[in-house]
Amino acid sequence: MAFSFRRKSAIPGFGLALGYTIAYLGLIVLLPLAALVLRAAEVGPSGLYTLVTDPRVLGALRTSFGLALLAAATNAVFGMIVAWVLVRYRFPGRGLVDAAVDLPFALPTAVAGIALAALYAPNGWIGSLFEPYGIKIAFTPLGIYIALVFIGLPFIVRTVQPVIAECDREIEEASATLGANRWQTVFRVVLPPLTPALLTGFALAFARGVGEYGSIIFIAGNIPYISEIAPLLIVIKLEEYDYAGATAIATVMLVVAFAILLAINLVQAWSRRRLGHA
Amino acid sequence: MRISIRNIVKAFEGGLGRPALNGVSLDIRSGELVALLGPSGSGKTTLLRVIAGLEVAQSGTLLFGDEDASDMSVQERKVGFVFQHYALFRHLTVADNIAFGLNVRDRATRPPPAEIRRRVDDLLELVQLASYGKRYPAQLSGGQRQRVALARALAVEPRVLLLDEPFGALDAQVRRDLRRWLRDIHHRTGHTTVFVTHDQEEALELADRVAVLSGGKVEQVGTPDEIYDTPASPFVYRFVGESGSVPVEFRDGRMWLGKYALPIPTDFESSQAGDLFLRPQDVEIVEREAPDAVAARIVGLRRSGATRRAEISIGGVSGPIETVALPQAVLSVGEEVGVRIRKGQFFPRA
């Protein structure tokens, strides 16, 4: 049987919509990325290899990806709790808290970065509390981590929230009548159905964290090999007119990010199938 | 397990003044199949949830056997609860759903895995889903899901089985099949079972005894025969079967419907006014001039299963009342006929 694009449907314009989708994706997403890869290809495979295995570049990539993963994982736990509280409990000021979750979306990232740097600097409100114990937050990888947690929170909350709202409370009651205690109910009954949404939020927060620039450069200290992120390194290379180096790092970031997102999507598709969503 | 419910009062926060349960008392014998029957808002589901411990009553006591269960947690009560919308765990297979109550036990009381597997297989057999263990709930039909939910509740060997409108979300044919099948399971397992329904036919057909609830109170408790044949109140009469009523009064030792004396023996001494409640089979359509005939007019005709029904207006005083029309009778809407009222139940007007 030949594959056919034509399907009987109540909604018209399948061909038009599909054509539009492909053209749009091509122009907005794929074309710039193709240009990037082409530009990076100019240096040739061996050139690319030398550029990317440079210890400073490797350090920056490790910082960017490692901390983005760590921050997304942190948010997966705490963002989940925030979403749960916002859906399940009624308390004064709930609307305000709900709105405040979106602030990291709306705030210019530079503003967030300056505010965080001021708070966590050794003489800042929070930084001064940790200073006596020899813990430095701003201008270390820890500072980057905090900025990424700040930036990533709404992604988790906003993807998990509607799914929690849809959750049937009867399954919790069913679990209790079957003798499960509260922890068992949470970990065996409540959380598993939220996994696909949680993974989506995790992927979004992670992707955002990898690409984040504005809020980090103010708090990171930007010390090569330690607290320098890959996007900053790209900017530095650009300022040095080293376009080939910049695109090479960008290409590696692109490939690694794509691989990780693809992996998350596959896990998500698998868990969705298991839940009978497919 | 015998269950004694004493003066349970339960009001919901922000409820409209009247408590959902307003002093309910009920005794459920061990091994009995009891139906809680009532319209929506009568408190039947709330009562079931109070028994399960999913709601906490403000006052009153609940005894499981001789044990006070009022302050027990849901987990301690060891009830099996079946929800109207199944409430299956959709991320677990059918077998894992059924095994859930056993798997969550602590190590000391949890049966070994092989034993759990055996129990699950037995239960799958019992609910006639032997080959469905590896499926997920999303792959089952509504009736199959409800059977899984029942197996899951039975797996923990509950002291009492509670079912909240178990067939409410299913279509008519599946409902009838499951009804018979539940009756059968109850016979075989002998669990004390309480189920909630708003369907009087279901309650009368399935239950050993029926408790009719209205407005947070128990109106009547009795066997299906008692409930249908001798309803304790006009509410029960109207709720448990098709019915109509005509205004009547007692005078001179007879019952009068307007100017007609009805052929119904009475033992009332004093004069009294009230309503005579009638079932369709209590009213017979006869010739206008037949003895004891009351003038009536046919206002509607319809088919109901094996019988034909006529809706009649009696003596110009009653609303439409259902009667059974004989198959051979030629009737037409608007026709003036006579009816003979053979029996009925009198309730004095308050």
XYZ file of C-alpha atoms in Angstrom:
628
model
C 0.000 0.000 0.000
C 1.448 3.333 -1.020
C 1.853 5.981 1.611
C -0.593 8.760 1.062
C -0.754 12.270 2.465
C -4.420 12.377 1.669
C -6.640 11.428 4.567
C -10.294 11.971 5.085
C -10.620 14.534 7.807
C -13.154 16.952 9.145
C -10.586 19.729 9.015
C -9.546 21.101 5.630
C -6.116 22.171 4.487
C -3.913 19.285 5.517
C -1.621 19.843 2.525
C -1.437 23.559 3.128
C -0.739 23.147 6.836
C 1.954 20.564 6.254
C 3.638 22.667 3.555
C 3.520 25.689 5.784
C 4.985 23.746 8.720
C 7.897 22.462 6.673
C 8.612 25.858 5.087
C 8.402 27.594 8.455
C 10.656 25.113 10.247
C 13.090 25.261 7.347
C 13.337 29.043 7.283
C 13.279 29.760 10.989
C 15.117 26.799 12.464
C 16.984 24.699 9.950
C 18.420 27.395 7.645
C 20.398 29.229 10.362
C 21.572 25.942 11.790
C 22.686 24.755 8.364
C 24.615 27.987 7.883
C 26.256 27.401 11.242
C 27.325 23.887 10.377
C 28.579 24.971 6.945
C 30.652 27.708 8.473
C 32.101 25.323 11.025
C 32.892 22.839 8.266
C 35.246 25.351 6.694
C 37.927 24.486 9.239
C 37.832 20.823 8.228
C 37.533 17.800 10.472
C 41.029 17.953 11.926
C 40.773 21.705 12.525
C 37.452 21.175 14.253
C 38.983 18.458 16.393
C 41.894 20.640 17.542
C 39.557 23.540 18.286
C 37.149 21.479 20.303
C 39.702 19.475 22.266
C 41.301 22.677 23.472
C 41.193 22.343 27.292
C 39.533 25.735 27.713
C 36.766 24.813 25.284
C 36.271 21.429 26.890
C 36.114 23.060 30.310
C 33.512 25.540 29.123
C 31.395 22.798 27.532
C 31.596 20.721 30.682
C 30.547 23.712 32.790
C 27.619 24.544 30.522
C 26.210 21.063 30.094
C 27.022 19.772 33.571
C 25.514 22.677 35.425
C 22.493 22.842 33.115
C 21.755 19.181 33.831
C 22.265 19.670 37.551
C 20.039 22.753 37.645
C 17.307 21.073 35.589
C 17.402 18.084 37.946
C 17.108 20.377 40.963
C 14.180 22.146 39.375
C 12.541 18.842 38.508
C 12.288 18.135 42.229
C 11.468 21.562 43.611
C 9.486 22.827 40.628
C 7.369 19.723 40.958
C 6.669 20.555 44.604
C 5.795 24.159 43.698
C 3.409 22.937 40.997
C 1.831 20.457 43.404
C 1.257 23.105 46.067
C -0.171 25.560 43.541
C -2.653 23.011 42.198
C -3.654 21.195 45.352
C -3.765 23.815 48.090
C -5.812 26.930 48.504
C -4.056 29.613 50.509
C -4.067 33.399 50.643
C -1.737 34.887 48.038
C -1.845 31.800 45.847
C -2.568 33.904 42.782
C 0.476 36.073 43.502
C 2.748 33.074 43.934
C 1.360 31.578 40.756
C 2.133 34.765 38.849
C 5.599 35.069 40.426
C 6.585 31.688 38.956
C 6.616 33.291 35.512
C 8.942 36.136 36.498
C 12.123 34.330 35.401
C 10.477 34.127 31.949
C 9.686 37.788 31.795
C 12.676 39.428 33.451
C 15.505 40.481 31.108
C 18.175 37.927 31.888
C 20.794 40.590 32.532
C 18.581 42.078 35.244
C 18.279 38.677 36.872
C 22.015 38.167 36.643
C 22.855 41.512 38.255
C 20.281 40.967 41.014
C 21.581 37.474 41.763
C 25.177 38.634 41.701
C 24.370 41.406 44.154
C 22.546 38.989 46.487
C 25.141 36.225 46.426
C 28.308 38.325 46.332
C 30.478 37.926 49.457
C 29.071 41.241 50.740
C 25.497 40.610 49.484
C 22.510 39.687 51.673
C 22.778 35.972 51.148
C 26.442 35.728 50.193
C 27.486 37.385 53.473
C 25.706 34.627 55.424
C 27.876 31.977 53.757
C 31.100 33.995 53.689
C 32.105 33.154 57.308
C 32.009 29.447 56.485
C 34.308 29.947 53.536
C 31.570 29.224 51.021
C 31.719 31.484 48.007
C 28.649 31.474 45.797
C 28.951 34.335 43.335
C 31.837 34.148 40.872
C 32.051 30.343 41.197
C 30.283 27.460 39.428
C 27.869 27.469 42.368
C 26.747 30.937 41.277
C 26.127 29.671 37.730
C 24.110 26.823 39.152
C 21.921 29.202 41.154
C 21.310 31.402 38.120
C 20.320 28.342 36.077
C 17.958 27.133 38.763
C 16.326 30.559 38.766
C 15.972 30.575 34.985
C 14.686 27.016 34.698
C 12.013 26.927 37.401
C 9.006 28.067 35.331
C 9.633 25.412 32.682
C 9.064 22.611 35.148
C 6.190 24.259 36.987
C 4.295 25.218 33.867
C 4.584 21.835 32.188
C 3.741 19.754 35.261
C 0.988 21.983 36.683
C -1.763 21.173 34.155
C -1.042 17.452 34.406
C -1.357 17.530 38.195
C -4.601 19.471 37.828
C -5.901 16.681 35.580
C -4.893 13.981 38.027
C -7.748 11.993 39.401
C -7.805 12.217 43.188
C -9.653 8.941 43.344
C -6.472 7.045 42.528
C -4.925 8.425 45.721
C -7.963 7.313 47.680
C -7.856 3.932 45.972
C -4.222 3.601 46.985
C -5.060 4.427 50.608
C -7.933 1.940 50.777
C -5.544 -0.721 49.496
C -3.327 -0.084 52.487
C -0.590 2.088 50.962
C 0.908 4.698 53.260
C 1.428 8.276 52.099
C 4.934 7.787 50.766
C 3.900 4.714 48.844
C 0.968 6.638 47.407
C 3.237 9.491 46.318
C 5.974 7.355 44.783
C 3.940 4.481 43.386
C 0.706 6.134 42.376
C 0.998 9.900 42.038
C 4.438 10.467 40.517
C 4.634 7.806 37.771
C 1.824 9.324 35.665
C 3.548 12.722 35.908
C 6.816 11.408 34.449
C 6.206 12.392 30.805
C 5.324 15.980 31.725
C 8.214 16.141 34.150
C 10.603 14.986 31.421
C 9.269 17.634 29.043
C 9.859 20.298 31.674
C 13.273 18.879 32.398
C 14.221 18.967 28.711
C 13.021 22.553 28.336
C 14.821 23.734 31.466
C 17.953 21.935 30.406
C 17.888 23.370 26.878
C 17.354 26.825 28.250
C 20.169 26.346 30.752
C 22.649 25.280 28.093
C 21.928 28.344 26.006
C 21.671 30.780 28.909
C 24.027 33.725 28.727
C 22.720 36.985 30.157
C 22.034 36.003 33.744
C 25.180 33.912 34.110
C 27.955 36.210 32.965
C 27.280 38.613 35.839
C 27.413 36.001 38.574
C 29.869 33.493 37.105
C 33.117 35.362 37.489
C 33.984 33.873 34.083
C 37.276 32.283 35.111
C 38.585 30.127 32.246
C 38.624 26.380 33.012
C 36.428 26.923 36.105
C 33.425 29.150 35.688
C 33.449 30.035 32.034
C 30.415 28.901 30.051
C 30.443 27.855 26.430
C 28.203 30.670 25.144
C 30.557 33.210 26.717
C 33.513 31.534 25.053
C 31.691 31.856 21.743
C 31.227 35.569 22.309
C 34.901 35.925 23.241
C 35.941 34.130 20.047
C 33.641 36.378 18.032
C 35.154 39.469 19.577
C 38.556 38.125 18.528
C 37.199 37.727 14.959
C 37.746 33.954 15.324
C 34.538 33.050 13.499
C 35.685 29.521 12.756
C 36.400 28.840 16.429
C 33.078 30.321 17.484
C 31.060 28.267 15.015
C 33.003 25.139 15.920
C 32.057 25.442 19.588
C 28.507 26.293 18.575
C 28.316 23.220 16.379
C 29.503 20.953 19.154
C 26.962 22.487 21.516
C 24.288 21.966 18.893
C 25.136 18.319 18.390
C 25.410 17.490 22.089
C 22.202 19.365 22.994
C 20.343 17.701 20.154
C 21.530 14.275 21.256
C 20.472 14.848 24.863
C 17.077 16.270 23.891
C 16.493 13.400 21.517
C 17.300 10.938 24.278
C 14.884 12.676 26.660
C 12.199 12.661 23.985
C 12.635 8.947 23.441
C 12.344 8.210 27.154
C 9.282 10.408 27.227
C 7.661 8.712 24.264
C 8.281 5.366 25.918
C 6.720 6.393 29.227
C 3.798 8.002 27.415
C 3.120 4.784 25.544
C 3.180 2.898 28.786
C 0.525 5.187 30.173
C -1.661 4.639 27.158
C -1.463 8.238 25.921
C -0.284 7.295 22.470
C -17.945 -8.541 59.299
C -20.943 -6.911 60.927
C -21.057 -3.133 60.545
C -23.046 -0.904 62.885
C -23.590 2.703 61.979
C -24.908 4.873 64.810
C -26.182 8.423 64.426
C -23.593 9.498 61.910
C -23.620 13.232 61.191
C -21.468 14.641 58.441
C -21.627 18.219 57.188
C -19.335 19.501 54.479
C -17.567 22.781 54.872
C -19.474 25.360 52.919
C -22.394 22.949 52.585
C -25.799 24.537 52.182
C -26.892 24.395 55.809
C -28.246 20.865 55.702
C -25.687 18.185 56.604
C -24.963 15.524 53.993
C -25.671 12.885 56.644
C -28.128 13.892 59.313
C -28.114 11.209 61.983
C -27.868 8.000 59.964
C -28.098 4.631 61.707
C -27.877 1.323 59.901
C -26.920 -2.240 60.739
C -25.261 -4.380 58.133
C -25.095 -8.072 58.912
C -22.089 -10.205 58.193
C -22.044 -11.573 54.668
C -24.956 -9.443 53.586
C -25.271 -7.590 50.285
C -26.772 -4.198 51.103
C -27.732 -1.442 48.669
C -27.722 2.222 49.616
C -30.365 3.643 47.343
C -31.275 7.280 46.896
C -31.338 10.218 44.512
C -28.255 12.389 44.060
C -27.628 14.486 47.131
C -29.284 11.954 49.422
C -25.982 11.239 51.188
C -25.553 7.646 50.029
C -22.062 8.110 48.633
C -21.032 10.147 51.669
C -22.183 7.329 53.927
C -20.138 4.820 51.939
C -17.087 7.073 52.147
C -17.571 7.481 55.896
C -17.577 3.688 56.245
C -14.362 3.537 54.200
C -12.743 6.314 56.219
C -12.401 8.574 53.172
C -14.633 11.097 54.972
C -14.637 11.770 58.676
C -17.972 12.119 60.419
C -18.536 14.977 62.892
C -20.359 12.746 65.304
C -21.709 9.245 65.664
C -19.971 5.909 65.891
C -19.034 3.234 63.421
C -18.450 -0.336 64.601
C -16.722 -3.067 62.592
C -17.854 -6.121 64.498
C -17.349 -5.037 68.094
C -14.431 -2.799 67.255
C -14.865 0.975 67.188
C -13.716 2.012 63.716
C -14.684 5.689 64.006
C -11.103 6.906 64.488
C -9.314 4.296 62.396
C -7.349 5.471 59.377
C -8.347 4.376 55.896
C -5.448 1.914 55.817
C -6.345 0.353 59.172
C -9.948 -0.273 58.203
C -8.991 -2.803 55.529
C -11.962 -2.158 53.309
C -12.149 -2.856 49.617
C -13.412 0.204 47.770
C -14.525 0.210 44.152
C -14.953 3.619 42.543
C -17.495 4.598 39.937
C -14.759 5.577 37.493
C -12.569 2.579 38.398
C -9.580 4.654 39.630
C -7.153 2.122 38.208
C -3.452 2.949 38.219
C -2.923 3.481 34.525
C 0.853 3.164 34.688
C 0.575 -0.378 36.047
C -0.480 -3.517 34.224
C -3.717 -5.221 35.167
C -1.769 -7.789 37.196
C 0.240 -5.084 38.985
C -2.945 -3.174 39.723
C -4.428 -6.223 41.393
C -1.187 -6.978 43.257
C -0.826 -3.367 44.451
C -2.483 -3.847 47.825
C -0.225 -6.824 48.534
C 2.951 -5.211 47.227
C 2.642 -2.172 49.486
C 2.521 -4.260 52.654
C 5.604 -4.196 54.841
C 7.972 -7.096 54.614
C 6.567 -8.935 57.629
C 3.040 -9.277 56.225
C 3.748 -9.263 52.500
C 3.241 -12.663 50.867
C 6.209 -14.000 48.861
C 6.221 -13.016 45.158
C 5.159 -16.465 43.990
C 2.184 -16.374 46.357
C 1.216 -12.881 45.150
C 1.415 -14.093 41.554
C -0.797 -17.036 42.381
C -3.376 -14.841 44.113
C -3.419 -12.429 41.167
C -3.971 -15.331 38.765
C -6.823 -16.636 40.897
C -8.468 -13.233 40.973
C -8.038 -12.731 37.232
C -9.759 -16.069 36.840
C -12.536 -14.973 39.187
C -13.228 -11.801 37.224
C -12.946 -13.678 33.918
C -9.925 -11.778 32.670
C -7.402 -14.598 32.873
C -5.404 -13.617 29.785
C -5.430 -9.859 30.440
C -2.792 -9.656 33.200
C -0.141 -8.023 31.061
C -2.385 -5.354 29.566
C -2.677 -1.780 30.713
C -5.979 -0.316 31.886
C -6.141 1.946 28.805
C -6.419 -1.193 26.666
C -9.560 -2.445 28.414
C -13.254 -1.658 28.004
C -15.222 -0.014 30.797
C -16.748 -3.246 32.028
C -13.360 -4.971 32.046
C -11.825 -2.075 33.975
C -14.502 -2.288 36.613
C -13.861 -6.003 36.960
C -10.148 -5.291 37.440
C -11.042 -2.683 40.073
C -13.114 -5.281 41.894
C -10.326 -7.845 41.724
C -7.909 -5.244 43.077
C -10.229 -4.544 46.000
C -10.694 -8.257 46.700
C -6.947 -8.959 46.620
C -6.370 -7.432 50.059
C -9.040 -9.709 51.567
C -11.090 -6.780 52.803
C -13.312 -6.963 55.854
C -16.034 -5.281 53.852
C -16.427 -4.541 50.169
C -17.715 -1.052 49.326
C -18.839 -0.168 45.814
C -19.689 3.384 44.793
C -22.099 3.317 41.833
C -20.045 0.474 40.401
C -22.025 0.237 37.174
C -22.894 3.905 36.821
C -20.485 4.590 33.960
C -21.370 1.516 31.906
C -23.944 0.971 29.208
C -27.167 -0.918 29.842
C -26.195 -4.345 28.515
C -22.862 -4.433 30.370
C -24.630 -3.226 33.504
C -27.036 -6.139 33.445
C -24.262 -8.665 32.859
C -22.085 -7.242 35.616
C -25.018 -7.148 38.022
C -25.628 -10.838 37.668
C -21.927 -11.486 37.844
C -21.478 -9.425 41.041
C -24.321 -11.331 42.663
C -22.527 -14.527 41.694
C -19.175 -13.361 43.099
C -20.870 -12.337 46.314
C -22.343 -15.800 46.650
C -18.975 -17.394 46.097
C -16.799 -15.149 48.250
C -19.316 -14.237 50.933
C -17.891 -10.759 51.561
C -20.030 -8.301 53.441
C -20.823 -5.907 50.626
C -22.329 -2.431 50.537
C -23.008 -0.760 47.223
C -24.371 2.636 46.343
C -26.783 3.142 43.494
C -29.439 5.567 42.318
C -31.026 2.871 40.205
C -33.895 1.246 42.104
C -34.064 -1.665 39.682
C -30.416 -2.455 40.370
C -30.882 -2.177 44.123
C -33.987 -4.366 44.232
C -32.558 -7.016 41.936
C -29.143 -7.308 43.543
C -29.388 -6.612 47.238
C -30.381 -8.765 50.187
C -31.539 -5.609 51.871
C -31.973 -2.062 50.645
C -31.553 1.146 52.631
C -33.354 4.050 51.002
C -31.795 7.424 51.774
C -33.177 10.880 51.272
C -31.902 14.218 52.462
C -29.188 12.692 54.638
C -31.560 10.376 56.463
C -32.522 6.724 56.157
C -36.125 6.564 54.975
C -36.527 2.819 55.124
C -34.465 -0.330 55.447
C -35.813 -3.666 54.313
C -35.734 -6.522 51.863
C -36.485 -5.640 48.239
C -39.994 -7.071 48.715
C -40.672 -4.968 51.788
C -39.357 -1.855 50.098
C -41.443 -2.359 46.980
C -44.618 -3.749 48.511
C -44.870 -1.731 51.697
C -42.986 1.524 51.256
C -42.732 3.420 54.526
C -43.222 6.860 53.050
C -44.484 8.603 49.926
C -40.831 9.298 49.060
C -39.936 5.612 49.074
C -43.102 4.767 47.149
C -42.233 7.250 44.422
C -38.559 6.346 44.338
C -38.628 2.567 44.134
C -41.018 2.083 41.285
C -43.367 3.700 38.860
C -46.158 5.303 40.765
C -48.903 7.845 40.733
C -51.184 9.220 43.375
C -54.756 10.415 43.701
C -56.176 12.560 46.499
C -58.634 10.565 48.636
C -60.469 10.920 51.908
C -62.100 8.605 54.448
C -65.683 9.152 55.340
C -68.219 6.771 56.800
C -65.768 3.873 56.813
C -65.079 4.120 53.124
C -62.416 5.619 50.931
C -63.636 8.270 48.552
C -62.086 9.593 45.402
C -64.278 12.625 44.767
C -67.762 11.182 44.360
C -66.547 7.623 43.831
C -66.260 5.115 46.676
C -63.269 2.876 46.068
C -63.419 -0.928 46.587
C -60.521 -0.852 48.986
C -60.988 -2.187 52.512
C -60.095 0.384 55.143
C -59.593 0.216 58.850
C -59.561 3.910 59.591
C -62.065 5.059 62.196
C -61.882 8.815 61.871
C -62.239 10.989 58.844
C -58.938 11.675 57.227
C -57.613 13.114 53.971
C -54.537 11.964 52.177
C -53.133 10.477 48.992
C -53.564 7.006 47.628
C -50.380 5.833 45.932
C -50.747 3.442 43.018
C -48.505 1.159 41.002
C -49.342 0.605 37.318
C -50.617 -2.908 38.018
C -53.011 -1.613 40.712
C -55.116 0.198 38.143
C -57.194 -1.686 35.622
C -58.868 -0.143 32.625
C -62.532 -1.251 32.388
C -65.804 -0.258 30.772
C -67.158 3.099 31.863
C -70.263 1.448 33.339
C -68.475 -1.456 35.031
C -69.013 -1.827 38.774
C -66.632 0.277 40.890
C -65.376 2.069 37.802
C -64.018 5.551 38.203
C -64.211 7.896 35.230
C -60.849 8.471 33.614
C -59.419 9.726 30.372
C -56.496 8.350 28.418
C -53.829 11.021 27.931
C -51.042 8.932 26.478
C -50.058 5.483 25.230
C -46.608 3.955 25.033
C -44.738 0.744 24.709
C -42.578 -0.441 27.587
C -40.840 -3.730 26.981
C -43.347 -6.580 26.991
C -46.282 -4.466 28.161
C -48.232 -1.582 26.809
C -48.753 1.341 29.116
C -51.523 3.874 29.175
C -51.262 7.174 30.921
C -54.559 8.172 32.406
C -56.040 11.087 34.266
C -58.452 9.891 36.943
C -61.632 11.703 37.862
C -60.209 14.891 36.435
C -58.202 15.334 39.656
C -54.927 13.492 39.170
C -51.937 14.063 36.972
C -51.051 11.370 34.464
C -50.927 7.921 36.106
C -49.370 4.888 34.491
C -51.436 1.761 34.029
C -50.869 -1.542 32.318
C -53.032 -1.786 29.242
C -54.206 -5.199 28.110
C -52.719 -6.190 24.780
C -56.085 -6.801 23.168
C -57.660 -3.555 24.334
C -58.158 -0.990 21.569
C -57.424 2.350 23.130
C -56.864 5.796 21.784
C -55.593 8.991 23.304
C -58.400 11.221 24.532
C -60.799 8.319 25.010
C -63.064 8.373 28.062
C -62.766 5.087 29.977
C -63.387 3.683 33.408
C -60.695 2.430 35.772
C -60.912 0.054 38.665
C -58.491 0.766 41.491
C -57.826 -2.580 43.137
C -55.303 -1.587 45.713
C -52.970 1.169 46.690
C -51.210 2.587 49.662
C -52.642 5.411 51.689
C -50.456 8.109 53.190
C -52.215 10.776 55.275
C -51.485 14.315 54.143
C -49.166 16.080 56.547
